[in-house]
PDB file of C-alpha atoms and ligand atoms in Angstrom:
ATOM      1  CA  UNK A1272      55.288  90.631  89.428  1.00  0.00           C
ATOM      2  CA  UNK A1273      56.433  92.167  85.737  1.00  0.00           C
ATOM      3  CA  UNK A1274      55.270  95.797  87.404  1.00  0.00           C
ATOM      4  CA  UNK A1275      58.001  95.837  90.069  1.00  0.00           C
ATOM      5  CA  UNK A1276      60.689  94.184  88.290  1.00  0.00           C
ATOM      6  CA  UNK A1277      59.636  97.358  85.724  1.00  0.00           C
ATOM      7  CA  UNK A1278      59.810  99.606  88.671  1.00  0.00           C
ATOM      8  CA  UNK A1279      63.126  99.031  90.001  1.00  0.00           C
ATOM      9  CA  UNK A1280      64.745  98.400  86.624  1.00  0.00           C
ATOM     10  CA  UNK A1281      63.836 102.707  86.133  1.00  0.00           C
ATOM     11  CA  UNK A1282      64.959 102.859  89.780  1.00  0.00           C
ATOM     12  CA  UNK A1283      68.601 101.401  88.936  1.00  0.00           C
ATOM     13  CA  UNK A1284      68.877 103.796  85.701  1.00  0.00           C
ATOM     14  CA  UNK A1285      67.952 107.027  87.726  1.00  0.00           C
ATOM     15  CA  UNK A1286      70.388 106.599  90.138  1.00  0.00           C
ATOM     16  CA  UNK A1287      73.255 105.752  87.152  1.00  0.00           C
ATOM     17  CA  UNK A1288      71.815 108.776  85.690  1.00  0.00           C
ATOM     18  CA  UNK A1289      71.943 110.670  89.144  1.00  0.00           C
ATOM     19  CA  UNK A1290      75.298 109.059  89.748  1.00  0.00           C
ATOM     20  CA  UNK A1291      76.875 110.988  86.011  1.00  0.00           C
ATOM     21  CA  UNK A1292      75.660 113.707  86.799  1.00  0.00           C
ATOM     22  CA  UNK A1293      77.141 114.190  89.912  1.00  0.00           C
ATOM     23  CA  UNK A1294      80.484 112.994  88.747  1.00  0.00           C
ATOM     24  CA  UNK A1295      79.823 115.867  85.816  1.00  0.00           C
ATOM     25  CA  UNK A1296      78.866 118.598  87.974  1.00  0.00           C
ATOM     26  CA  UNK A1297      82.287 117.965  90.695  1.00  0.00           C
ATOM     27  CA  UNK A1298      84.776 117.973  86.748  1.00  0.00           C
ATOM     28  CA  UNK A1299      82.690 121.479  86.228  1.00  0.00           C
ATOM     29  CA  UNK A1300      83.231 123.442  89.232  1.00  0.00           C
ATOM     30  CA  UNK A1301      87.161 122.016  89.196  1.00  0.00           C
ATOM     31  CA  UNK A1302      87.524 123.196  85.793  1.00  0.00           C
ATOM     32  CA  UNK A1303      87.042 127.296  86.952  1.00  0.00           C
ATOM     33  CA  UNK A1304      90.661 126.721  89.701  1.00  0.00           C
ATOM     34  CA  UNK A1305      92.325 125.422  87.316  1.00  0.00           C
ATOM     35  CA  UNK A1306      92.006 128.197  85.033  1.00  0.00           C
ATOM     36  CA  UNK A1307      92.958 130.959  88.438  1.00  0.00           C
ATOM     37  CA  UNK A1308      95.672 128.921  89.697  1.00  0.00           C
ATOM     38  CA  UNK A1309      96.585 132.339  92.413  1.00  0.00           C
ATOM     39  CA  UNK A1310      93.085 132.414  93.844  1.00  0.00           C
ATOM     40  CA  UNK A1311      92.751 128.447  95.211  1.00  0.00           C
ATOM     41  CA  UNK A1312      95.533 129.071  97.694  1.00  0.00           C
ATOM     42  CA  UNK A1313      94.456 133.009  99.709  1.00  0.00           C
ATOM     43  CA  UNK A1314      90.717 132.320  99.193  1.00  0.00           C
ATOM     44  CA  UNK A1315      91.980 128.607 101.113  1.00  0.00           C
ATOM     45  CA  UNK A1316      88.861 127.299 103.561  1.00  0.00           C
ATOM     46  CA  UNK A1317      86.606 130.372 102.984  1.00  0.00           C
ATOM     47  CA  UNK A1318      86.168 130.268  99.324  1.00  0.00           C
ATOM     48  CA  UNK A1319      84.669 132.633  97.524  1.00  0.00           C
ATOM     49  CA  UNK A1320      87.528 135.507  99.062  1.00  0.00           C
ATOM     50  CA  UNK A1321      86.981 139.353  98.333  1.00  0.00           C
ATOM     51  CA  UNK A1322      90.151 140.545  96.404  1.00  0.00           C
ATOM     52  CA  UNK A1323      91.185 143.565  95.045  1.00  0.00           C
ATOM     53  CA  UNK A1324      93.252 144.569  92.181  1.00  0.00           C
ATOM     54  CA  UNK A1325      94.715 147.832  90.545  1.00  0.00           C
ATOM     55  CA  UNK A1326      95.477 147.517  87.111  1.00  0.00           C
ATOM     56  CA  UNK A1327      96.143 149.709  83.834  1.00  0.00           C
ATOM     57  CA  UNK A1328      94.585 149.062  80.362  1.00  0.00           C
ATOM     58  CA  UNK A1329      93.020 151.315  77.628  1.00  0.00           C
ATOM     59  CA  UNK A1330      88.697 151.646  77.552  1.00  0.00           C
ATOM     60  CA  UNK A1331      87.474 150.093  74.750  1.00  0.00           C
ATOM     61  CA  UNK A1332      83.710 151.027  74.764  1.00  0.00           C
ATOM     62  CA  UNK A1333      81.499 152.880  77.265  1.00  0.00           C
ATOM     63  CA  UNK A1334      77.943 150.840  77.773  1.00  0.00           C
ATOM     64  CA  UNK A1335      75.867 153.274  80.233  1.00  0.00           C
ATOM     65  CA  UNK A1336      72.932 151.659  80.149  1.00  0.00           C
ATOM     66  CA  UNK A1337      74.002 148.844  81.741  1.00  0.00           C
ATOM     67  CA  UNK A1338      76.595 151.106  83.880  1.00  0.00           C
ATOM     68  CA  UNK A1339      79.131 148.402  81.913  1.00  0.00           C
ATOM     69  CA  UNK A1340      82.897 149.699  81.167  1.00  0.00           C
ATOM     70  CA  UNK A1341      85.163 147.597  78.344  1.00  0.00           C
ATOM     71  CA  UNK A1342      88.581 147.791  78.938  1.00  0.00           C
ATOM     72  CA  UNK A1343      91.819 146.180  76.916  1.00  0.00           C
ATOM     73  CA  UNK A1344      93.447 145.604  80.228  1.00  0.00           C
ATOM     74  CA  UNK A1345      97.626 144.848  80.833  1.00  0.00           C
ATOM     75  CA  UNK A1346      98.012 141.909  83.395  1.00  0.00           C
ATOM     76  CA  UNK A1347      96.833 142.159  86.550  1.00  0.00           C
ATOM     77  CA  UNK A1348      98.723 139.690  88.773  1.00  0.00           C
ATOM     78  CA  UNK A1349      97.643 140.469  92.202  1.00  0.00           C
ATOM     79  CA  UNK A1350      94.682 138.155  90.046  1.00  0.00           C
ATOM     80  CA  UNK A1351      96.823 135.585  87.802  1.00  0.00           C
ATOM     81  CA  UNK A1352      95.019 137.694  84.624  1.00  0.00           C
ATOM     82  CA  UNK A1353      96.620 138.127  81.565  1.00  0.00           C
ATOM     83  CA  UNK A1354      96.176 141.074  79.336  1.00  0.00           C
ATOM     84  CA  UNK A1355      92.582 140.780  78.012  1.00  0.00           C
ATOM     85  CA  UNK A1356      89.910 142.421  75.855  1.00  0.00           C
ATOM     86  CA  UNK A1357      86.875 142.357  78.878  1.00  0.00           C
ATOM     87  CA  UNK A1358      83.897 143.852  80.216  1.00  0.00           C
ATOM     88  CA  UNK A1359      83.031 144.700  83.714  1.00  0.00           C
ATOM     89  CA  UNK A1360      80.451 145.666  86.088  1.00  0.00           C
ATOM     90  CA  UNK A1361      80.915 149.274  87.190  1.00  0.00           C
ATOM     91  CA  UNK A1362      79.761 149.682  91.329  1.00  0.00           C
ATOM     92  CA  UNK A1363      77.748 152.573  91.169  1.00  0.00           C
ATOM     93  CA  UNK A1364      80.183 154.660  92.530  1.00  0.00           C
ATOM     94  CA  UNK A1365      82.266 155.143  89.115  1.00  0.00           C
ATOM     95  CA  UNK A1366      81.244 157.700  87.052  1.00  0.00           C
ATOM     96  CA  UNK A1367      81.147 157.066  83.684  1.00  0.00           C
ATOM     97  CA  UNK A1368      79.571 159.979  81.996  1.00  0.00           C
ATOM     98  CA  UNK A1369      84.091 160.927  82.472  1.00  0.00           C
ATOM     99  CA  UNK A1370      85.402 157.940  81.255  1.00  0.00           C
ATOM    100  CA  UNK A1371      85.701 157.700  76.875  1.00  0.00           C
ATOM    101  CA  UNK A1372      87.180 154.910  74.685  1.00  0.00           C
ATOM    102  CA  UNK A1373      90.379 155.151  73.758  1.00  0.00           C
ATOM    103  CA  UNK A1374      91.578 157.059  76.910  1.00  0.00           C
ATOM    104  CA  UNK A1375      94.902 154.899  78.843  1.00  0.00           C
ATOM    105  CA  UNK A1376      93.343 154.408  82.611  1.00  0.00           C
ATOM    106  CA  UNK A1377      93.985 152.627  85.862  1.00  0.00           C
ATOM    107  CA  UNK A1378      91.457 150.624  87.094  1.00  0.00           C
ATOM    108  CA  UNK A1379      90.897 149.453  90.658  1.00  0.00           C
ATOM    109  CA  UNK A1380      88.855 145.910  91.048  1.00  0.00           C
ATOM    110  CA  UNK A1381      87.148 143.945  94.018  1.00  0.00           C
ATOM    111  CA  UNK A1382      85.365 140.894  93.548  1.00  0.00           C
ATOM    112  CA  UNK A1383      86.118 136.858  94.079  1.00  0.00           C
ATOM    113  CA  UNK A1384      86.648 134.465  91.411  1.00  0.00           C
ATOM    114  CA  UNK A1385      86.538 134.955  87.963  1.00  0.00           C
ATOM    115  CA  UNK A1386      83.260 138.069  88.859  1.00  0.00           C
ATOM    116  CA  UNK A1387      85.162 141.433  89.230  1.00  0.00           C
ATOM    117  CA  UNK A1388      83.466 144.746  90.241  1.00  0.00           C
ATOM    118  CA  UNK A1389      84.644 148.219  88.902  1.00  0.00           C
ATOM    119  CA  UNK A1390      85.260 150.041  92.745  1.00  0.00           C
ATOM    120  CA  UNK A1391      87.389 153.925  90.109  1.00  0.00           C
ATOM    121  CA  UNK A1392      88.320 154.383  87.183  1.00  0.00           C
ATOM    122  CA  UNK A1393      91.118 157.022  86.752  1.00  0.00           C
ATOM    123  CA  UNK A1394      93.167 158.507  83.837  1.00  0.00           C
ATOM    124  CA  UNK A1395      96.832 156.611  83.543  1.00  0.00           C
ATOM    125  CA  UNK A1396      99.830 159.361  83.602  1.00  0.00           C
TER     126      UNK A1396
HETATM  127 CU1   CU B  40      90.352 140.277  82.581  1.00  0.00          CU
END
């Protein structure tokens, strides 16, 4: 009898913990949408829809071994981004050996939500 009572209590506790975890999970998923208000409308029911955007900025760093590039980029209205300093993975077609820190460039991005890949980099005029 006492054995049964203990296992029932355990079960109830597990259900409460599961409910709390679930509530936390829902909140965590909702948060990125607040950061990117421009995306929620366009993505619609399709969810993580691919978007492309072009931007200008200054090359801050090139990570050849990981094929990544860091920009101090200007605002990107197409994806609702303010000016930022950030690192992006670059597509394999992008030749990072031609990209030098301090260079002012135009670049294009494609991706969805907070995850974008650089598709091209060209010198800015
Ligand atoms: Cu950014």
